[in-house]
Tab-separated table of C-alpha atoms and ligand atoms in Angstrom:
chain	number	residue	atom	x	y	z
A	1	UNK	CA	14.232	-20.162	-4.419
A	2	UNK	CA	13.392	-23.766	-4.477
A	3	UNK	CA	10.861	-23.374	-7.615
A	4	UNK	CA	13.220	-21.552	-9.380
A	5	UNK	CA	15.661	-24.229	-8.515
A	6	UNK	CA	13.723	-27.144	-9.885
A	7	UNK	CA	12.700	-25.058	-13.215
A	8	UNK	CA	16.616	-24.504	-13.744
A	9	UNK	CA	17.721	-28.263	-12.978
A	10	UNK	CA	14.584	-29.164	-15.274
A	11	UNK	CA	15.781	-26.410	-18.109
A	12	UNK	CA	19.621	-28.030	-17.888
A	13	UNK	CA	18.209	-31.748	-17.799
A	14	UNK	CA	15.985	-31.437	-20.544
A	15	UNK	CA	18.880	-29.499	-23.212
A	16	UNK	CA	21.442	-32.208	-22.075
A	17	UNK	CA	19.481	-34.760	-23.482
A	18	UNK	CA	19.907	-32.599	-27.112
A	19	UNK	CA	23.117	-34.603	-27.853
A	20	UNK	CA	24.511	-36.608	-30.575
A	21	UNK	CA	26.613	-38.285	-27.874
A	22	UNK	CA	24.309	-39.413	-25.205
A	23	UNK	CA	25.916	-40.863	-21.964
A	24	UNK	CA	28.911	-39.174	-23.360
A	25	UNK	CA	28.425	-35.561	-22.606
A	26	UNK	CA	26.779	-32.725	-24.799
A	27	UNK	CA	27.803	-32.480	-28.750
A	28	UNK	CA	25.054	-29.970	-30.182
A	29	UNK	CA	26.694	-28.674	-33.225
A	30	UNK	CA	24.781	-25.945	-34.720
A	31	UNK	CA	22.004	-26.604	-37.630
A	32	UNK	CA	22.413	-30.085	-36.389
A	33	UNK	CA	18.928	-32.179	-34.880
A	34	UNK	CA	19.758	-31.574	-31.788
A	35	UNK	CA	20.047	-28.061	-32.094
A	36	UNK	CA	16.958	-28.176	-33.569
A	37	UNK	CA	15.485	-30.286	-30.268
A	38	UNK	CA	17.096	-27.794	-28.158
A	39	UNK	CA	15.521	-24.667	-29.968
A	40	UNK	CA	12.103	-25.698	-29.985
A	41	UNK	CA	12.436	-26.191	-26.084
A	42	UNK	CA	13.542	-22.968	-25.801
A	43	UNK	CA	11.504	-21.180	-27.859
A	44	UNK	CA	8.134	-23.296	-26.476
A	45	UNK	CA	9.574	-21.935	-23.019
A	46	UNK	CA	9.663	-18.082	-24.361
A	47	UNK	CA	6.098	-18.497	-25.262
A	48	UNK	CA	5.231	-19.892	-22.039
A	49	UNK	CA	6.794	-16.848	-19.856
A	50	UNK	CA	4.431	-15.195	-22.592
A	51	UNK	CA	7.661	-13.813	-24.245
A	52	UNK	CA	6.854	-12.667	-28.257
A	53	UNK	CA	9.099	-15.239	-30.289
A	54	UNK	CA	11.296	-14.942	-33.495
A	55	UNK	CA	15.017	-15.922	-35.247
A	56	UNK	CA	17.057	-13.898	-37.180
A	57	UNK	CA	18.801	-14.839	-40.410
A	58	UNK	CA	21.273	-16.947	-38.322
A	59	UNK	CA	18.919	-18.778	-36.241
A	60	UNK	CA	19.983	-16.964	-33.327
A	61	UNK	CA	16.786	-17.086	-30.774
A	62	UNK	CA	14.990	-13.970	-29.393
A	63	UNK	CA	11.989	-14.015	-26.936
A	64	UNK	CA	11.281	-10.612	-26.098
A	65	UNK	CA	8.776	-8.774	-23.012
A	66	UNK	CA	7.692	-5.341	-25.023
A	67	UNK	CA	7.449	-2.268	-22.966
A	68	UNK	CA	6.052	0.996	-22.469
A	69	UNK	CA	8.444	3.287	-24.722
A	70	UNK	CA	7.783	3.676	-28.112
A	71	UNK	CA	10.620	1.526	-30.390
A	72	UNK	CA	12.925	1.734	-27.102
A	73	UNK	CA	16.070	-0.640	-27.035
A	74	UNK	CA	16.247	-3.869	-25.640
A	75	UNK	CA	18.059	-5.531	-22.264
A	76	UNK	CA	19.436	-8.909	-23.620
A	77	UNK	CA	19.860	-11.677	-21.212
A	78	UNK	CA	21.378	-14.788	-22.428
A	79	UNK	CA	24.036	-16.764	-24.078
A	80	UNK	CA	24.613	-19.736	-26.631
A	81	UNK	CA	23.398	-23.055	-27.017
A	82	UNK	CA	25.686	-25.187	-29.226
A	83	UNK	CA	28.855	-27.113	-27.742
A	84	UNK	CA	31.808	-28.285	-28.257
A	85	UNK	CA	32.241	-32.013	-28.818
A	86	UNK	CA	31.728	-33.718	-25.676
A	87	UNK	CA	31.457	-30.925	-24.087
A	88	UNK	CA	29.147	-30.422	-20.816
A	89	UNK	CA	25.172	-29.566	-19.693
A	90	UNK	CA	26.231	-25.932	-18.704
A	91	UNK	CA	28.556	-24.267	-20.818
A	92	UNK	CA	26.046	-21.613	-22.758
A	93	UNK	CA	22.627	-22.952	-21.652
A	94	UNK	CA	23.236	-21.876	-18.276
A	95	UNK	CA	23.408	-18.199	-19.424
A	96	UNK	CA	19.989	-19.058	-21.674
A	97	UNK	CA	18.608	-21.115	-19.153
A	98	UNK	CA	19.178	-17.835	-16.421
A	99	UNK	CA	17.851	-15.183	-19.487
A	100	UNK	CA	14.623	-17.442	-19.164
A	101	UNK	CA	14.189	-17.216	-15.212
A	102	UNK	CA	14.720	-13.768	-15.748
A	103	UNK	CA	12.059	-12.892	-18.012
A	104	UNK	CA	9.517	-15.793	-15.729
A	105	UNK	CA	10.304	-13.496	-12.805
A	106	UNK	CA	9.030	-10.869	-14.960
A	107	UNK	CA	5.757	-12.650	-16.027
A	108	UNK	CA	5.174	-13.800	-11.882
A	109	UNK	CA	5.884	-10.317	-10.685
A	110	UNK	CA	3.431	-8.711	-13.182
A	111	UNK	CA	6.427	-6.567	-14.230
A	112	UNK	CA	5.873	-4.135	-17.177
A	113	UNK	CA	9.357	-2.581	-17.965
A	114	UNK	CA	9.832	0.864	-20.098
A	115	UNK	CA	12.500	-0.934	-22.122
A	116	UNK	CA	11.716	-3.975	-23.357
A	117	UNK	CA	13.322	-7.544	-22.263
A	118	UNK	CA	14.591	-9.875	-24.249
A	119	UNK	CA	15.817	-12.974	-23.851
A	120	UNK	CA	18.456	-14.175	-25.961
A	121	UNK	CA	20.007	-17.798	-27.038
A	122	UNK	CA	23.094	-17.743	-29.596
A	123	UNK	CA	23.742	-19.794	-32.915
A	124	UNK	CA	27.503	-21.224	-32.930
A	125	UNK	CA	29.568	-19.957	-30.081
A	126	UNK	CA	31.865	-22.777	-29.942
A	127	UNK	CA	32.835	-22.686	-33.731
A	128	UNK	CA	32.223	-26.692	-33.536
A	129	UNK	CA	30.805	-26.919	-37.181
A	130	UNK	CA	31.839	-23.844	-39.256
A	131	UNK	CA	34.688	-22.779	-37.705
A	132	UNK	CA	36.099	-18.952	-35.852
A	133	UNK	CA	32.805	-19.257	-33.421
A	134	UNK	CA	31.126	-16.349	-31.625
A	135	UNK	CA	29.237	-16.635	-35.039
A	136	UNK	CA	25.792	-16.005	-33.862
A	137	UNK	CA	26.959	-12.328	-31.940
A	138	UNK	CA	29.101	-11.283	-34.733
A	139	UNK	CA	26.629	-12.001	-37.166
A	140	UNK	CA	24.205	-9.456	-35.118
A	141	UNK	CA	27.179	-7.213	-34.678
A	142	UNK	CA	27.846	-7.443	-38.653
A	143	UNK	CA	31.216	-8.426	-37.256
A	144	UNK	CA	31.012	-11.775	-39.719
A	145	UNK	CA	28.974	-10.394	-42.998
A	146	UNK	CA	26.356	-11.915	-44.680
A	147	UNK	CA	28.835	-12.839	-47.885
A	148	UNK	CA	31.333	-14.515	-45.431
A	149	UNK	CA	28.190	-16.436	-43.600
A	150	UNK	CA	27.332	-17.746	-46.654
A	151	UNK	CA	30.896	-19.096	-47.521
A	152	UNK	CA	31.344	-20.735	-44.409
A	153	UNK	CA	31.262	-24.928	-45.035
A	154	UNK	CA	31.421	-27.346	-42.165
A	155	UNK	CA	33.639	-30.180	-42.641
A	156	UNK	CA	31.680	-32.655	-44.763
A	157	UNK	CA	31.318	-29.730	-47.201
A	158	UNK	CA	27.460	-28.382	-45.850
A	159	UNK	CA	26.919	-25.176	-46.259
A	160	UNK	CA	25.837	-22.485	-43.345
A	161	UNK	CA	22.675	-22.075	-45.577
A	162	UNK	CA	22.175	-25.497	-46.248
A	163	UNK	CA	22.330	-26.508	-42.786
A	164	UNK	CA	19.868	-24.286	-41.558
A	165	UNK	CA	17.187	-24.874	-44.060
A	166	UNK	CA	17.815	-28.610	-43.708
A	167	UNK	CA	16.507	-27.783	-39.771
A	168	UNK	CA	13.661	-25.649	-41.063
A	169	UNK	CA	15.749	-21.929	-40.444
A	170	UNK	CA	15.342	-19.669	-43.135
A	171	UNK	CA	18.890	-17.781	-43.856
A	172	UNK	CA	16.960	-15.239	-45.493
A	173	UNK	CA	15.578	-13.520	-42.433
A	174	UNK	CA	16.841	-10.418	-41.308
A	175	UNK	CA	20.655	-10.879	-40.160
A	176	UNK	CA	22.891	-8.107	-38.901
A	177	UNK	CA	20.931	-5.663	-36.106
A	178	UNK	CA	20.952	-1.977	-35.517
A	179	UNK	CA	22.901	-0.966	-32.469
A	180	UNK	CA	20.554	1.755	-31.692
A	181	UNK	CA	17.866	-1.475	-30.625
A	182	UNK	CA	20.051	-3.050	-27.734
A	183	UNK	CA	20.424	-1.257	-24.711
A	184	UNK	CA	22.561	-3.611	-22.537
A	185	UNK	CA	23.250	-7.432	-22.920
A	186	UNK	CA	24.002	-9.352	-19.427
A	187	UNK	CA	25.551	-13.429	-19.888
A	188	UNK	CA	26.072	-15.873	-17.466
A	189	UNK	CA	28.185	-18.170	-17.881
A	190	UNK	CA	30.078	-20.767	-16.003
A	191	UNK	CA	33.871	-19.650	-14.639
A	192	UNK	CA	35.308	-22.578	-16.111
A	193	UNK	CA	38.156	-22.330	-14.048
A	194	UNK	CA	39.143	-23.018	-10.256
A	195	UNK	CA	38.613	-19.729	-8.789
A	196	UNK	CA	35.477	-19.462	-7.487
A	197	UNK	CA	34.996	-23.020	-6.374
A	198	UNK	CA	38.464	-22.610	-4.156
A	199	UNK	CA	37.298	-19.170	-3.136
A	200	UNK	CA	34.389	-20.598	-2.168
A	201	UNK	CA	32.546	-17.750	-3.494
A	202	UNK	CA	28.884	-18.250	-5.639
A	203	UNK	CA	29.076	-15.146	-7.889
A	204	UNK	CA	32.323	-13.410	-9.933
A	205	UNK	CA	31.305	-10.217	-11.575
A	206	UNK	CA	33.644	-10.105	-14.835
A	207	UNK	CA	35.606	-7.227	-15.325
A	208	UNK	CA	37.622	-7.897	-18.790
A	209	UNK	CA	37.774	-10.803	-20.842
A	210	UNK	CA	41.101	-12.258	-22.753
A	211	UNK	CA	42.299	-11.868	-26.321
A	212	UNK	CA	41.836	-14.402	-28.602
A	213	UNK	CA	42.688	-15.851	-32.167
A	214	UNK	CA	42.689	-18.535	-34.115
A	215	UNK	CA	44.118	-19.956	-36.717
A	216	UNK	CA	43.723	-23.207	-39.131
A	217	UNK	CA	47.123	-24.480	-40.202
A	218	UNK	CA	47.424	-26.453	-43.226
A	219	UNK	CA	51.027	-28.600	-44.009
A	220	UNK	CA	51.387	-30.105	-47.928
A	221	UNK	CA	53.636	-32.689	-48.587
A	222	UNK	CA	54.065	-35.645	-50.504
A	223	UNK	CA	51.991	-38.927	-49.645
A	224	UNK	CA	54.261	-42.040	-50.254
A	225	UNK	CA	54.752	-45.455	-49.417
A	226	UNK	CA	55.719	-46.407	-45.830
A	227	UNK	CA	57.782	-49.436	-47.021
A	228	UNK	CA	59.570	-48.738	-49.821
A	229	UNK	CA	60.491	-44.189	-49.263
A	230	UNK	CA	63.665	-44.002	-48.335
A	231	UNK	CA	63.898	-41.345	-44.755
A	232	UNK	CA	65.845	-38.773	-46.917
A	233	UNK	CA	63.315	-39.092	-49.853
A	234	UNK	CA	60.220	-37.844	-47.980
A	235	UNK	CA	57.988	-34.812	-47.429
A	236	UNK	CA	56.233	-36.093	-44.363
A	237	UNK	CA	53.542	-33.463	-43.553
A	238	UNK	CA	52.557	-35.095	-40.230
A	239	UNK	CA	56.251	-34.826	-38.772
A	240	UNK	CA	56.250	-31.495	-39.883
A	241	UNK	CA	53.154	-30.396	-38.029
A	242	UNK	CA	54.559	-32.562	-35.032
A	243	UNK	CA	57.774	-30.627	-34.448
A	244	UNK	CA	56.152	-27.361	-34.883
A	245	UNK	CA	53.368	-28.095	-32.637
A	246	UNK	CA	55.310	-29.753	-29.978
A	247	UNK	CA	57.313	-26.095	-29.694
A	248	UNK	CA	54.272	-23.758	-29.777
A	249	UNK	CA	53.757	-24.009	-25.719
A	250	UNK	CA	57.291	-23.063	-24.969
A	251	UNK	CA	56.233	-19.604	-27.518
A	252	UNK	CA	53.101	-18.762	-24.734
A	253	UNK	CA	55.526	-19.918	-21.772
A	254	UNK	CA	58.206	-17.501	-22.842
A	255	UNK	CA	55.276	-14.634	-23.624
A	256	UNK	CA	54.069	-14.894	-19.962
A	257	UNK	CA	51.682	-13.082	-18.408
A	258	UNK	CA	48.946	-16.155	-18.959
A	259	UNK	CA	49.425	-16.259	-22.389
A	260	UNK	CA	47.896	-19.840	-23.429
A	261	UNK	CA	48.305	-21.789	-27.014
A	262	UNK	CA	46.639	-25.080	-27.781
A	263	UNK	CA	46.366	-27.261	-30.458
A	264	UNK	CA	42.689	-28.616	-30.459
A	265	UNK	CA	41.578	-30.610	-33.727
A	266	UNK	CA	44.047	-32.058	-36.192
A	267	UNK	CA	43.316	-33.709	-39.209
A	268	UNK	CA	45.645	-35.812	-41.532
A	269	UNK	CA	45.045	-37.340	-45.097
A	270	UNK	CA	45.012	-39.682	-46.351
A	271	UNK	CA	45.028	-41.162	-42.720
A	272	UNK	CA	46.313	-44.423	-43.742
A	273	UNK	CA	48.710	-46.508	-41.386
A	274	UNK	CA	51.372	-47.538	-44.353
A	275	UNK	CA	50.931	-43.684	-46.401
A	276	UNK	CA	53.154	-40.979	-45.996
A	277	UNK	CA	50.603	-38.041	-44.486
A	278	UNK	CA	50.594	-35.645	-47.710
A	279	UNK	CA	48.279	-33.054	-45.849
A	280	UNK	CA	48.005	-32.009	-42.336
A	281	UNK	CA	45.625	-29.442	-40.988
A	282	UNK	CA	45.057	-28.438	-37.578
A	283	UNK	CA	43.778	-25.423	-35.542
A	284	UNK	CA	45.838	-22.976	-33.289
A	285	UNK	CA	44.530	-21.254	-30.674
A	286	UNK	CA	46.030	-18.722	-28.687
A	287	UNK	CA	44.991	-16.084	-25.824
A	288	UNK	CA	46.333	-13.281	-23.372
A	289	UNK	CA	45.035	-10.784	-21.369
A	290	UNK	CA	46.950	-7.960	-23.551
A	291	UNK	CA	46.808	-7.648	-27.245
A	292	UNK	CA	50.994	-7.116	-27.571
A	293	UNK	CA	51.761	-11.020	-26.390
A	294	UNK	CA	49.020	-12.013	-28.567
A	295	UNK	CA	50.897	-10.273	-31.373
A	296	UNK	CA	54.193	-11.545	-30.354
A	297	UNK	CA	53.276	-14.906	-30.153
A	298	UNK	CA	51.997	-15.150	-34.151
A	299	UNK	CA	55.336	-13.334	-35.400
A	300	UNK	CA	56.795	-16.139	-33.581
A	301	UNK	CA	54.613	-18.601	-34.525
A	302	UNK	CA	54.756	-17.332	-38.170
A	303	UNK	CA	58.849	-17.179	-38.267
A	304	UNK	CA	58.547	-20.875	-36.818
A	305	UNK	CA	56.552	-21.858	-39.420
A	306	UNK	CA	58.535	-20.413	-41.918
A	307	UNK	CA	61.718	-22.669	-41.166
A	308	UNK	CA	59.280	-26.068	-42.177
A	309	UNK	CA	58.307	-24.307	-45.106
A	310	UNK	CA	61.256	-26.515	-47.253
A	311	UNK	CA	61.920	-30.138	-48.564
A	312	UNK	CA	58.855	-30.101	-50.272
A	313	UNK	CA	56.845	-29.307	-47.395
A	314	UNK	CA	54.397	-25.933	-47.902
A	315	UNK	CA	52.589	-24.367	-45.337
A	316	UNK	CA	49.491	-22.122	-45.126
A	317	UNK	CA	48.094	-20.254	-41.845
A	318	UNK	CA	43.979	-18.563	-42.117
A	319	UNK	CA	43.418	-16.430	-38.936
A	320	UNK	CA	39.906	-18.008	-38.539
A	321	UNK	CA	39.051	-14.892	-35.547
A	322	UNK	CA	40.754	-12.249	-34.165
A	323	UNK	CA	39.293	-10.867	-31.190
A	324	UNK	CA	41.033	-8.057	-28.877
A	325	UNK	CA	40.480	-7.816	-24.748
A	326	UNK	CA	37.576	-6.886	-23.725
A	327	UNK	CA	36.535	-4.468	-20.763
A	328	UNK	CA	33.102	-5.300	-19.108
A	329	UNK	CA	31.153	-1.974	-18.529
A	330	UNK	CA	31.525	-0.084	-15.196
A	331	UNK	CA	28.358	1.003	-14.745
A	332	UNK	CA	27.049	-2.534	-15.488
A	333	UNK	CA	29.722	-4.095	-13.277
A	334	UNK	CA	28.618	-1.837	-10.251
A	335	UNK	CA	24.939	-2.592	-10.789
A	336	UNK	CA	25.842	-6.077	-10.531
A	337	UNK	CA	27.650	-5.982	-7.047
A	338	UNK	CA	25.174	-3.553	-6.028
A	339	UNK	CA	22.515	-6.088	-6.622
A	340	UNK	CA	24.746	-8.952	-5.601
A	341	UNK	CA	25.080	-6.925	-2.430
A	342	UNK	CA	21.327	-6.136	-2.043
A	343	UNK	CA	20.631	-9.673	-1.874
A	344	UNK	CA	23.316	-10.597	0.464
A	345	UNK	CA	25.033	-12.717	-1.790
A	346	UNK	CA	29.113	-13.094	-2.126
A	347	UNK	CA	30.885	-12.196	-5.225
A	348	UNK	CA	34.428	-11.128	-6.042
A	349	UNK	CA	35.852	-9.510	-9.041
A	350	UNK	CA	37.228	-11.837	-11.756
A	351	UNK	CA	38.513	-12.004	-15.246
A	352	UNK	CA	37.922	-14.153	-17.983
A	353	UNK	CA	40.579	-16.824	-19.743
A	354	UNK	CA	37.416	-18.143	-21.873
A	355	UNK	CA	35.525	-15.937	-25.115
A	356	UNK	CA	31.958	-14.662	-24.718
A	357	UNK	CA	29.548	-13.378	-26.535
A	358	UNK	CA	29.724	-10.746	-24.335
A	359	UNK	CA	33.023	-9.865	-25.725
A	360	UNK	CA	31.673	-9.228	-29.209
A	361	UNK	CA	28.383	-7.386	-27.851
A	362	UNK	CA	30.997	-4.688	-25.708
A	363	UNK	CA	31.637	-2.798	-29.163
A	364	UNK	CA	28.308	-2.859	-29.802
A	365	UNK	CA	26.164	-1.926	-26.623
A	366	UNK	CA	26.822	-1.752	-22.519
A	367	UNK	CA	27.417	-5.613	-21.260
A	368	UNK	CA	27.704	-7.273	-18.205
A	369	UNK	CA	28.986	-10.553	-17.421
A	370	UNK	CA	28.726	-12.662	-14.285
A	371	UNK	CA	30.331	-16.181	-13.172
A	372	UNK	CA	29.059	-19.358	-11.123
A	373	UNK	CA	31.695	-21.748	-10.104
A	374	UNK	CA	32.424	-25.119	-12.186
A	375	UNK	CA	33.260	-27.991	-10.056
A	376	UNK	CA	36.964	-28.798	-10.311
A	377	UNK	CA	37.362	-25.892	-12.179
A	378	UNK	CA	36.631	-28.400	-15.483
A	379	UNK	CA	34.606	-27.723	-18.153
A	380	UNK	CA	34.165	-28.427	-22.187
A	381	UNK	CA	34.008	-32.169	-21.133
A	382	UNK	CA	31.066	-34.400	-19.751
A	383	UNK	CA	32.488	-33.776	-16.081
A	384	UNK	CA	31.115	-30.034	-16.288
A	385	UNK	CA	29.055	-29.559	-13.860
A	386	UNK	CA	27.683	-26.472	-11.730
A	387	UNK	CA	25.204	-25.974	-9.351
A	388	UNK	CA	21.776	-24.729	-10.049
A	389	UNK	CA	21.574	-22.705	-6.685
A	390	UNK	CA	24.399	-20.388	-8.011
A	391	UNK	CA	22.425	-19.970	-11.148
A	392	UNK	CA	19.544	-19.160	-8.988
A	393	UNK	CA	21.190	-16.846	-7.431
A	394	UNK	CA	22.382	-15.380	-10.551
A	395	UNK	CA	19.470	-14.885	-11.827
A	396	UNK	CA	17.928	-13.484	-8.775
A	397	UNK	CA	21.041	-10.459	-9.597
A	398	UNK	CA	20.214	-10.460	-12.965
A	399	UNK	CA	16.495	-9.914	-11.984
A	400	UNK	CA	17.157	-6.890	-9.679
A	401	UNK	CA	20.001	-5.399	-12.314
A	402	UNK	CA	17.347	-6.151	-15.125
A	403	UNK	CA	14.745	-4.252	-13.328
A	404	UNK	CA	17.053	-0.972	-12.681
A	405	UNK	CA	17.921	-1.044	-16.801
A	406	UNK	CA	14.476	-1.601	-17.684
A	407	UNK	CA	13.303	0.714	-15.439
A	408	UNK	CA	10.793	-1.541	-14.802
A	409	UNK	CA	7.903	-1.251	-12.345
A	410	UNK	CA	6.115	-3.404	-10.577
A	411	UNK	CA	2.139	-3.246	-11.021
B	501	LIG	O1	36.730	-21.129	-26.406
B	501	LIG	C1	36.138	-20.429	-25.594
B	501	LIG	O2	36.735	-19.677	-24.855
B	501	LIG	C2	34.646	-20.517	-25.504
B	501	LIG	O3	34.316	-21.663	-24.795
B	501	LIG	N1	34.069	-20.542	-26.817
B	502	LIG	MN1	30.498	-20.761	-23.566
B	503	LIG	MN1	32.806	-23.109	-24.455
């Protein structure tokens, strides 16, 4: 356990350092250098588990272990790789970093598996640069086409295609994958919540994950002087995107039932101290555990809207993603605890407040999720932090429940 320890601290120290922010946490937007740092790592560590290496039309990383049937579907362990601003060392690349130790436990046992392995790291989970997220997985899905990949533009105007070639990728490759060649896809990923850590319990084995959707809000005015616009002469987009923001969390509040809403990134123009804000936008995001609060919250949100929309002041909402609960698989979830149980090693049951992959993937194949606790329960700031004997032991369940779905054997 030790070994696999220091690989997995060595794995996590070596992608933190893949940050445009250094000493203040992990920004690894996607097509960016660092992602381009980060992907070489993990690619040169595919070849070195003796893994056969490629990227699809997104970028998205595969590193696969053949096996003995003929053209047989895949077992995808892994996650993402890009961040959020700031964000922390474990959030995606512990679920990459475990897909690795996986396929190296593979390689040490001299395991040769019917179906193949493959180790997986996803292209723009986050939505940090383009926008949505859970690009990489819907753009294997065919969730996100290949027209509306190409549309997407990141906010200094680059295009998805333009990004990637300017990091070597080549957009051309083949994008969206048949169904028929994934047989399962297992993610860890970090709880980033309290539970586990005041449960004091290593492993949760996800049963559903939430609802989500978001939306980017844009609020036209009029820009104007500060000093010389009368108050009753002004279409002030910024104090219209105040008061309707500052009364979206009473809308989740009243919903219940953990609905959440948050206002994350907000831009105004022309962002000057003595101008009259003539353009607002800013992002909307909003999540429950059942699709009909998630509904009622945008009529609400839309009918709030709708009273700003006057004095000059217009108002346009894009649903950016749209992405309904999720059930994990039962089968999956019981060879989890099985395993978990096997090796003697705690878990409870848990849900997710946070999207996956995984949640994209569960239309598309059988998938399996599994927790490790986050210290404090933070995460999606430098303070995330998690510790690498959970993901050790993580991967030691992922191991045994990759082996049973495999049906691998050892030499
Ligand atoms: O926002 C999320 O739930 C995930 O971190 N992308
Ligand atoms: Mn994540
Ligand atoms: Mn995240």
């Amino acid at each position: 356990m030790e070994e696999l320890q220091r690989r997995i601290e060595e794995h996590i120290d070596t992608l933190s350092k893949f940050t445009a922010t250094p000493g203040n946490g992990t920004t690894r937007l996607t097509y960016s250098e660092e992602d381009r740092l980060a992907r070489n790592y993990i690619k040169n560590k595919m070849k070195e588990y003796g893994l056969q290496v490629w990227e699809d039309g997104f970028g998205n990383i595969f590193g696969k272990l053949e096996g003995t049937l003929k053209d047989a579907p895949s077992v995808l362990v892994g996650s993402h790789f890009d961040s959020v601003p700031n964000g922390g060392s474990y959030d995606g690349p512990a679920g990459v970093v475990a897909g690795l130790e996986v396929a190296g436990l593979f390689a040490k046992n001299k395991l040769t598996p019917k179906y193949p392995l493959e180790v997986i790291a996803l292209i723009e989970e986050e939505g940090a640069r383009f926008g949505g997220g859970l690009m990489g997985s819907r753009g294997i899905t065919g969730l996100l086409s290949d027209e509306d990949f190409k549309q997407l533009k990141d906010q200094d105007g680059i295009s998805t295609e333009e990004a990637m070639v300017q990091i070597g990728l080549d957009p051309s490759l083949p994008k969206k994958r048949d169904p028929k060649t994934i047989k399962a896809f297992l993610e860890l990923h970090i709880e980033q919540g309290p539970i586990l850590e005041e449960k004091n319990i290593p492993i949760g084995v996800v049963e559903a994950i939430v609802g989500l959707t978001q939306f980017e809000i844009t609020v036209e005015g009029q820009a104007g002087h500060a000093g010389t616009t009368p108050m009753n002469h002004r279409s002030d987009a910024l104090v219209a995107a105040a008061n309707m923001i500052a009364q979206f969390p009473s809308l989740a509040i009243m919903e219940g039932e953990g609905t959440v809403m948050t206002t994350g990134r907000l831009q105004v123009y022309p962002n000057g101290a003595n101008v009259i804000p003539n353009k607002v936008v800013f992002t909307v995001d909003l999540r429950s555990s059942k699709e009909e609060h998630i509904e009622n919250v945008i009529h609400k949100m839309n009918k709030l809207i709708d009273t700003y929309s006057d004095n000059g002041i217009h108002i346009s909402a894009e649903q950016r993603l749209y992405m309904k609960p999720k059930e994990m698989n039962r089968e999956i979830i019981e060879h989890l605890k099985q395993s978990s149980n096997g090796l003697h090693i705690p878990y409870c049951s848990i849900n997710s407040g946070a999207g996956h992959d995984a949640m994209v993937f569960s239309d598309y194949t059988d998938v399996g999720m599994i927790f490790i606790p986050s210290k404090k329960g933070l995460s999606h700031c430098p303070e995330e932090w998690s510790d690498s004997r959970d993901i050790a032991k993580a991967v030691e369940i992922f191991y045994e429940t990759a082996k049973k779905l495999t049906e691998a054997e050892e030499k």
